[in-house]
PDB file of C-alpha atoms and ligand atoms in Angstrom:
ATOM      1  CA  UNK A   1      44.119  75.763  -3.825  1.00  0.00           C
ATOM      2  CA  UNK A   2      43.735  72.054  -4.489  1.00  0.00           C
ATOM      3  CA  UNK A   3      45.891  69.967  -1.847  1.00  0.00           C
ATOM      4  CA  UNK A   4      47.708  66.702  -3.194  1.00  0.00           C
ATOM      5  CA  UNK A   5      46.041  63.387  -1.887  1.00  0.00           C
ATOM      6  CA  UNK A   6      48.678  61.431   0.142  1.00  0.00           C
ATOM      7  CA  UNK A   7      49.999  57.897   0.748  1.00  0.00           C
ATOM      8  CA  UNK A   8      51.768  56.805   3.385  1.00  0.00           C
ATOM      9  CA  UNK A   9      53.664  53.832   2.963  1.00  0.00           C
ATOM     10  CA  UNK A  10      54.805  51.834   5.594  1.00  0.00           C
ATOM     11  CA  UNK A  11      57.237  49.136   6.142  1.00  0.00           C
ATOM     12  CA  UNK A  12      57.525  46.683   9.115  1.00  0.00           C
ATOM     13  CA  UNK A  13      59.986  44.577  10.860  1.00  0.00           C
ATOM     14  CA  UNK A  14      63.304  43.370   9.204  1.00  0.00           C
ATOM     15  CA  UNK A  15      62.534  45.170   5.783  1.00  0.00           C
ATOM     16  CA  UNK A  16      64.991  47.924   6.423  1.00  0.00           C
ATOM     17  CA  UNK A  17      67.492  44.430   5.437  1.00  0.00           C
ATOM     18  CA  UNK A  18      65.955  43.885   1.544  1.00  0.00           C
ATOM     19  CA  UNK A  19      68.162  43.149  -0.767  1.00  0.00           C
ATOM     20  CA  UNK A  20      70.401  41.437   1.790  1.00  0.00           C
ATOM     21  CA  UNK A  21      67.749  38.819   3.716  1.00  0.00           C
ATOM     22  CA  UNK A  22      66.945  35.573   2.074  1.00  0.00           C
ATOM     23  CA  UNK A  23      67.060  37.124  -1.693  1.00  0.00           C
ATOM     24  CA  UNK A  24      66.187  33.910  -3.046  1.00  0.00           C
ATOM     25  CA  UNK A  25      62.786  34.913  -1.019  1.00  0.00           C
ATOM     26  CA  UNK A  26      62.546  38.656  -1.103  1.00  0.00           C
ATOM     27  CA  UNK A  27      64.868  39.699  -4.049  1.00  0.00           C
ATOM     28  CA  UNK A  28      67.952  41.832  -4.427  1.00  0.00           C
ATOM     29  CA  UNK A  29      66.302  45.251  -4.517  1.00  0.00           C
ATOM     30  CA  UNK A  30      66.578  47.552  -1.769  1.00  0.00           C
ATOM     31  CA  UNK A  31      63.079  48.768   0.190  1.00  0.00           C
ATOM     32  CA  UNK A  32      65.089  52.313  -1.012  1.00  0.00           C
ATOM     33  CA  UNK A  33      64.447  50.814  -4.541  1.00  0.00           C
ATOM     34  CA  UNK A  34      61.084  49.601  -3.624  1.00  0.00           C
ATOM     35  CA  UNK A  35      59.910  53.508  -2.037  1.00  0.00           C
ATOM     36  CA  UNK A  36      61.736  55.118  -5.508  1.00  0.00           C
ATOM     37  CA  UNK A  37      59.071  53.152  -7.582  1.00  0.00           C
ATOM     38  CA  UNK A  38      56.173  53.628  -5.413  1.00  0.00           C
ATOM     39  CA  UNK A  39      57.491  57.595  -5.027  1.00  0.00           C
ATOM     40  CA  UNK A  40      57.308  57.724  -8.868  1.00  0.00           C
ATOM     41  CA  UNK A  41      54.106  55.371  -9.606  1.00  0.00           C
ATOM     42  CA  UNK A  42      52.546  58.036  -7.043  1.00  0.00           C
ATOM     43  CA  UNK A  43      53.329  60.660  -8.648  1.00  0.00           C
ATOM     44  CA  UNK A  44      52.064  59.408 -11.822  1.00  0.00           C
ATOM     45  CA  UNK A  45      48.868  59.670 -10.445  1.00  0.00           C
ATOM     46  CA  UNK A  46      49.226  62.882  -9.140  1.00  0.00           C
ATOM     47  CA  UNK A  47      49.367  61.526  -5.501  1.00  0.00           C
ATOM     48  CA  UNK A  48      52.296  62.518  -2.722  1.00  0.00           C
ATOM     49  CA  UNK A  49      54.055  59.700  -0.937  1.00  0.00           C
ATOM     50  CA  UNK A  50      55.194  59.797   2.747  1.00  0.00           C
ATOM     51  CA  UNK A  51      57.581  56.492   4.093  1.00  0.00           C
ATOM     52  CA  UNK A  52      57.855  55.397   7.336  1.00  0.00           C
ATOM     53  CA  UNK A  53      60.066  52.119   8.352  1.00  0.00           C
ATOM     54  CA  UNK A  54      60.290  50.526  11.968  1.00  0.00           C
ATOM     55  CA  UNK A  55      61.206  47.778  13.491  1.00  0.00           C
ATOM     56  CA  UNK A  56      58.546  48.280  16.433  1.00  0.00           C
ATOM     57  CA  UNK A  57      55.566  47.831  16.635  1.00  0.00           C
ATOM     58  CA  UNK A  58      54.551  50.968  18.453  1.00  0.00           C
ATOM     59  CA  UNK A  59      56.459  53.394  15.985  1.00  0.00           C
ATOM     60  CA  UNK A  60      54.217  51.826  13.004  1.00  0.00           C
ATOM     61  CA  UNK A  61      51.001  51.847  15.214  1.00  0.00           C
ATOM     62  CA  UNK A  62      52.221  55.777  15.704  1.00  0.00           C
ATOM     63  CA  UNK A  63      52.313  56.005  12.268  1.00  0.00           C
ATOM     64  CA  UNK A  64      49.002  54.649  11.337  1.00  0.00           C
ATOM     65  CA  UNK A  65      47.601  57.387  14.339  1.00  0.00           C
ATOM     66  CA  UNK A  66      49.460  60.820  12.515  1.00  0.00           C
ATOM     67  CA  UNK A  67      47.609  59.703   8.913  1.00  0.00           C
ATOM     68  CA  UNK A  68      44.595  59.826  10.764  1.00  0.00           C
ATOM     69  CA  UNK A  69      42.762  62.921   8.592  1.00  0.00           C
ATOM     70  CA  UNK A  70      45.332  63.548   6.957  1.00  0.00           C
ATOM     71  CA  UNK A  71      46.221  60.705   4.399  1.00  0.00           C
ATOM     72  CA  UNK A  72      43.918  58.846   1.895  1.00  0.00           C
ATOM     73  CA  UNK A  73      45.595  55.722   2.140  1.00  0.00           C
ATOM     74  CA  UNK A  74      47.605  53.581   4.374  1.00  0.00           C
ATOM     75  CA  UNK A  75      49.941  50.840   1.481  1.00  0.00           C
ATOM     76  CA  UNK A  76      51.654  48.725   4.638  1.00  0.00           C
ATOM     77  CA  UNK A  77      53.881  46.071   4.659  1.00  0.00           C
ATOM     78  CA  UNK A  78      53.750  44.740   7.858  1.00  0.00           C
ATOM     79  CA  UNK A  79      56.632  41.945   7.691  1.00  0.00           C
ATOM     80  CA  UNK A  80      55.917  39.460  10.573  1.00  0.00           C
ATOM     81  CA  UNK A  81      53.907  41.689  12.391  1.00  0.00           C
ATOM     82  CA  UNK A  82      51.304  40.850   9.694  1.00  0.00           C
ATOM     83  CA  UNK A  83      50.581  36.902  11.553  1.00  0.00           C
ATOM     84  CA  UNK A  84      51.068  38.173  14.819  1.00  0.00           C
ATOM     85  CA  UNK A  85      49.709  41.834  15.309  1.00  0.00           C
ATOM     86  CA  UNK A  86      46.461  42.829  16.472  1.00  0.00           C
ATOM     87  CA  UNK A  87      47.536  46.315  17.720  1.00  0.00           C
ATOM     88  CA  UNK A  88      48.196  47.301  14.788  1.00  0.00           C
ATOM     89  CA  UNK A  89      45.111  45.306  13.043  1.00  0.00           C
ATOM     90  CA  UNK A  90      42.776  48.050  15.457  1.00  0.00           C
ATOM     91  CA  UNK A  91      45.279  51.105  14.634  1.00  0.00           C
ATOM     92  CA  UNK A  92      44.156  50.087  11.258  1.00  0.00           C
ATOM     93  CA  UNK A  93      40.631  49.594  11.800  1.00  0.00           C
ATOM     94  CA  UNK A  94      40.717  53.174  13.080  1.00  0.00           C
ATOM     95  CA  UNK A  95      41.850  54.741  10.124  1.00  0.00           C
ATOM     96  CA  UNK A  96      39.538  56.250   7.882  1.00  0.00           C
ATOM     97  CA  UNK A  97      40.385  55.771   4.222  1.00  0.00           C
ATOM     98  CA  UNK A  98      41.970  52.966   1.924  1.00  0.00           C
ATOM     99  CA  UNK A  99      44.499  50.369   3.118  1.00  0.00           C
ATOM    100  CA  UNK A 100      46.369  48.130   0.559  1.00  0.00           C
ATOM    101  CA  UNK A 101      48.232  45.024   2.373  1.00  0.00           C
ATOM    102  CA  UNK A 102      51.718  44.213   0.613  1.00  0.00           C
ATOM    103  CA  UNK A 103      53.616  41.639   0.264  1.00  0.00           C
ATOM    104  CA  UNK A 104      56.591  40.842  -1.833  1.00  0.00           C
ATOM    105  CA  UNK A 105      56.493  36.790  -1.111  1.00  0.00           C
ATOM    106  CA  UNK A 106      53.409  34.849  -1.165  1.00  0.00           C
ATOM    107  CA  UNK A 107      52.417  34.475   2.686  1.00  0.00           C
ATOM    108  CA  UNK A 108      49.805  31.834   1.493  1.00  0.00           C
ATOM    109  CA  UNK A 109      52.401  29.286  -0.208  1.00  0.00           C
ATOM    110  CA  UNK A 110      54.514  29.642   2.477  1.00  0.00           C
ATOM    111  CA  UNK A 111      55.004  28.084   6.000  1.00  0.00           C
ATOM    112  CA  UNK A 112      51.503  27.571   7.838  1.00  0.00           C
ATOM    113  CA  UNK A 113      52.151  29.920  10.174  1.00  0.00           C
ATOM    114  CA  UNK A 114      52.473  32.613   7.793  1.00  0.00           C
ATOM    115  CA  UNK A 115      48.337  31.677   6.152  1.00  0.00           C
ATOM    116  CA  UNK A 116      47.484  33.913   8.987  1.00  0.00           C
ATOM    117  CA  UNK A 117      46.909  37.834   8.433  1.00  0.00           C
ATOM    118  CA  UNK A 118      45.479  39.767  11.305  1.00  0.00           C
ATOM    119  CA  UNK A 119      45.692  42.995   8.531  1.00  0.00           C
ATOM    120  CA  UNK A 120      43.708  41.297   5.814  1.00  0.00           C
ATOM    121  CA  UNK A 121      40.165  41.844   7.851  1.00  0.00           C
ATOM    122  CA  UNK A 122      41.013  45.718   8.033  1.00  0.00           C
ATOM    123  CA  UNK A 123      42.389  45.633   4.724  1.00  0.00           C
ATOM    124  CA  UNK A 124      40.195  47.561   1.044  1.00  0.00           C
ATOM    125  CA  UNK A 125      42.723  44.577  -0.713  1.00  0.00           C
ATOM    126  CA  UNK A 126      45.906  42.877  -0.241  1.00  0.00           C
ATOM    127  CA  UNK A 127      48.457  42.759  -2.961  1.00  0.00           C
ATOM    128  CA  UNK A 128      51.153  39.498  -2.694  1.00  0.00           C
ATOM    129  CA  UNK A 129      53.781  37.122  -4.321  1.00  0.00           C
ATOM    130  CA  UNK A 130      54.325  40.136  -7.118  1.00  0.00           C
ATOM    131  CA  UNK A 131      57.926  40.524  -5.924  1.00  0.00           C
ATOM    132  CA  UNK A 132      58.647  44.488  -6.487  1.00  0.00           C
ATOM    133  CA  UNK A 133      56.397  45.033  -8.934  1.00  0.00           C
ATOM    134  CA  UNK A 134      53.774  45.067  -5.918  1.00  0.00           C
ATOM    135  CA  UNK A 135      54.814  48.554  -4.856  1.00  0.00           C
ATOM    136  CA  UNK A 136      53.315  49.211  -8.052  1.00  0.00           C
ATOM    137  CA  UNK A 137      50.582  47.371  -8.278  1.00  0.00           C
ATOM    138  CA  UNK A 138      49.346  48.906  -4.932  1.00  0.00           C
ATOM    139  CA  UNK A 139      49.692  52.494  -5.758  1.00  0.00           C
ATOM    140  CA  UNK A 140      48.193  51.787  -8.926  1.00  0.00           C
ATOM    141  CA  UNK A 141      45.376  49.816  -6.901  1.00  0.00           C
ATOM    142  CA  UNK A 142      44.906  53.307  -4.065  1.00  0.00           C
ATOM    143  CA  UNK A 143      44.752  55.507  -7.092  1.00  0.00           C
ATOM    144  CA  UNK A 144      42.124  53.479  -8.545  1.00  0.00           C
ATOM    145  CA  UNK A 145      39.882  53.543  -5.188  1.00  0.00           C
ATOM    146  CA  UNK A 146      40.623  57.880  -4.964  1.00  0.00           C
ATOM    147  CA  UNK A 147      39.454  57.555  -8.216  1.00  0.00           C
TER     148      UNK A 147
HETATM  149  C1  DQA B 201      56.557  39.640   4.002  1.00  0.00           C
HETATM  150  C2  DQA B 201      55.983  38.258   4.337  1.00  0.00           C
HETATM  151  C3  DQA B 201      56.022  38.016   5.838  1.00  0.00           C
HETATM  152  O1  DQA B 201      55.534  36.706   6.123  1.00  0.00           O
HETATM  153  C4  DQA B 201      57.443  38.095   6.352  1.00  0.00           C
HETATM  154  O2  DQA B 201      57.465  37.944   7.754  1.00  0.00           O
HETATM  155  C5  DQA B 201      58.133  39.348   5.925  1.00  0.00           C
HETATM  156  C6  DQA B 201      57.938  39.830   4.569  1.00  0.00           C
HETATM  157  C7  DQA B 201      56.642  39.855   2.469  1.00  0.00           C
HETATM  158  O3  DQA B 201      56.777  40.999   2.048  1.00  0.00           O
HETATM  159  O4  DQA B 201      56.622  38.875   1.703  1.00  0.00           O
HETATM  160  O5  DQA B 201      58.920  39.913   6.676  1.00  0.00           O
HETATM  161  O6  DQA B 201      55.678  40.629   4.526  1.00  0.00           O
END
């Protein structure tokens, strides 16, 4: 029996609120809408697709820990916790297969604060400014490095 190779996909603070916060920023789509397209580009390539969302910090760090041997590829959306986190920069680090960074916004055009990723040196690539096509794009991008 061949098992299915899986993703999980993870979303960080204050995304659970797309398609209400700052639209003229983020969009109108849902992160529901975002994990449909994701679910189905996964499938596409014959991949499964697991989401987790949390507003803490530990709960995504917990996360990262139960796809240890298990998953083949971490796509995360950190939200903030991208400038600021370096617990979840090791969690990361600790994991043993790809990692995709995602963004829907451009962090670099942004403020200066947000030029900053503490996930980009633990990232395989990072994936930003592509709106919802991104969700896409990064699935696309893990089954590529399975490949
Ligand atoms: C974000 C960019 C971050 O700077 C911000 O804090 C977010 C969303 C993005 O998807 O563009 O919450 O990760």
């Amino acid at each position: 029996m061949t098992t299915i190779p899986s993703v999980l996909l993870l979303s960080g603070a204050n995304l659970n609120l797309l398609g209400d916060r700052e639209p003229s920023v983020y969009g109108t789509a849902t992160l529901a809408d975002h994990v449909a397209s994701a679910t189905a580009t996964a499938e596409s390539h014959g991949l499964s697709l697991r989401h987790v969302q949390s507003n803490s910090e530990g709960d995504l760090i917990d996360a990262i820990h139960s796809a240890r041997g298990v998953a083949a590829a971490i796509v995360i959306n950190p939200g903030a916790f991208t400038h600021s986190s370096w617990a979840i920069h090791d969690a990361l680090a600790a994991f043993d297969g790809v990692v995709v960074e995602l963004h829907l916004s451009n962090p670099d055009s942004r403020e200066p604060w947000r030029r900053t990723s503490v996930v980009a040196p633990v990232a395989t690539g990072s994936i930003s400014g592509f709106g919802g096509h991104g969700y896409v794009l990064a699935i696309d991008a893990v089954a590529a490095e399975l490949s």
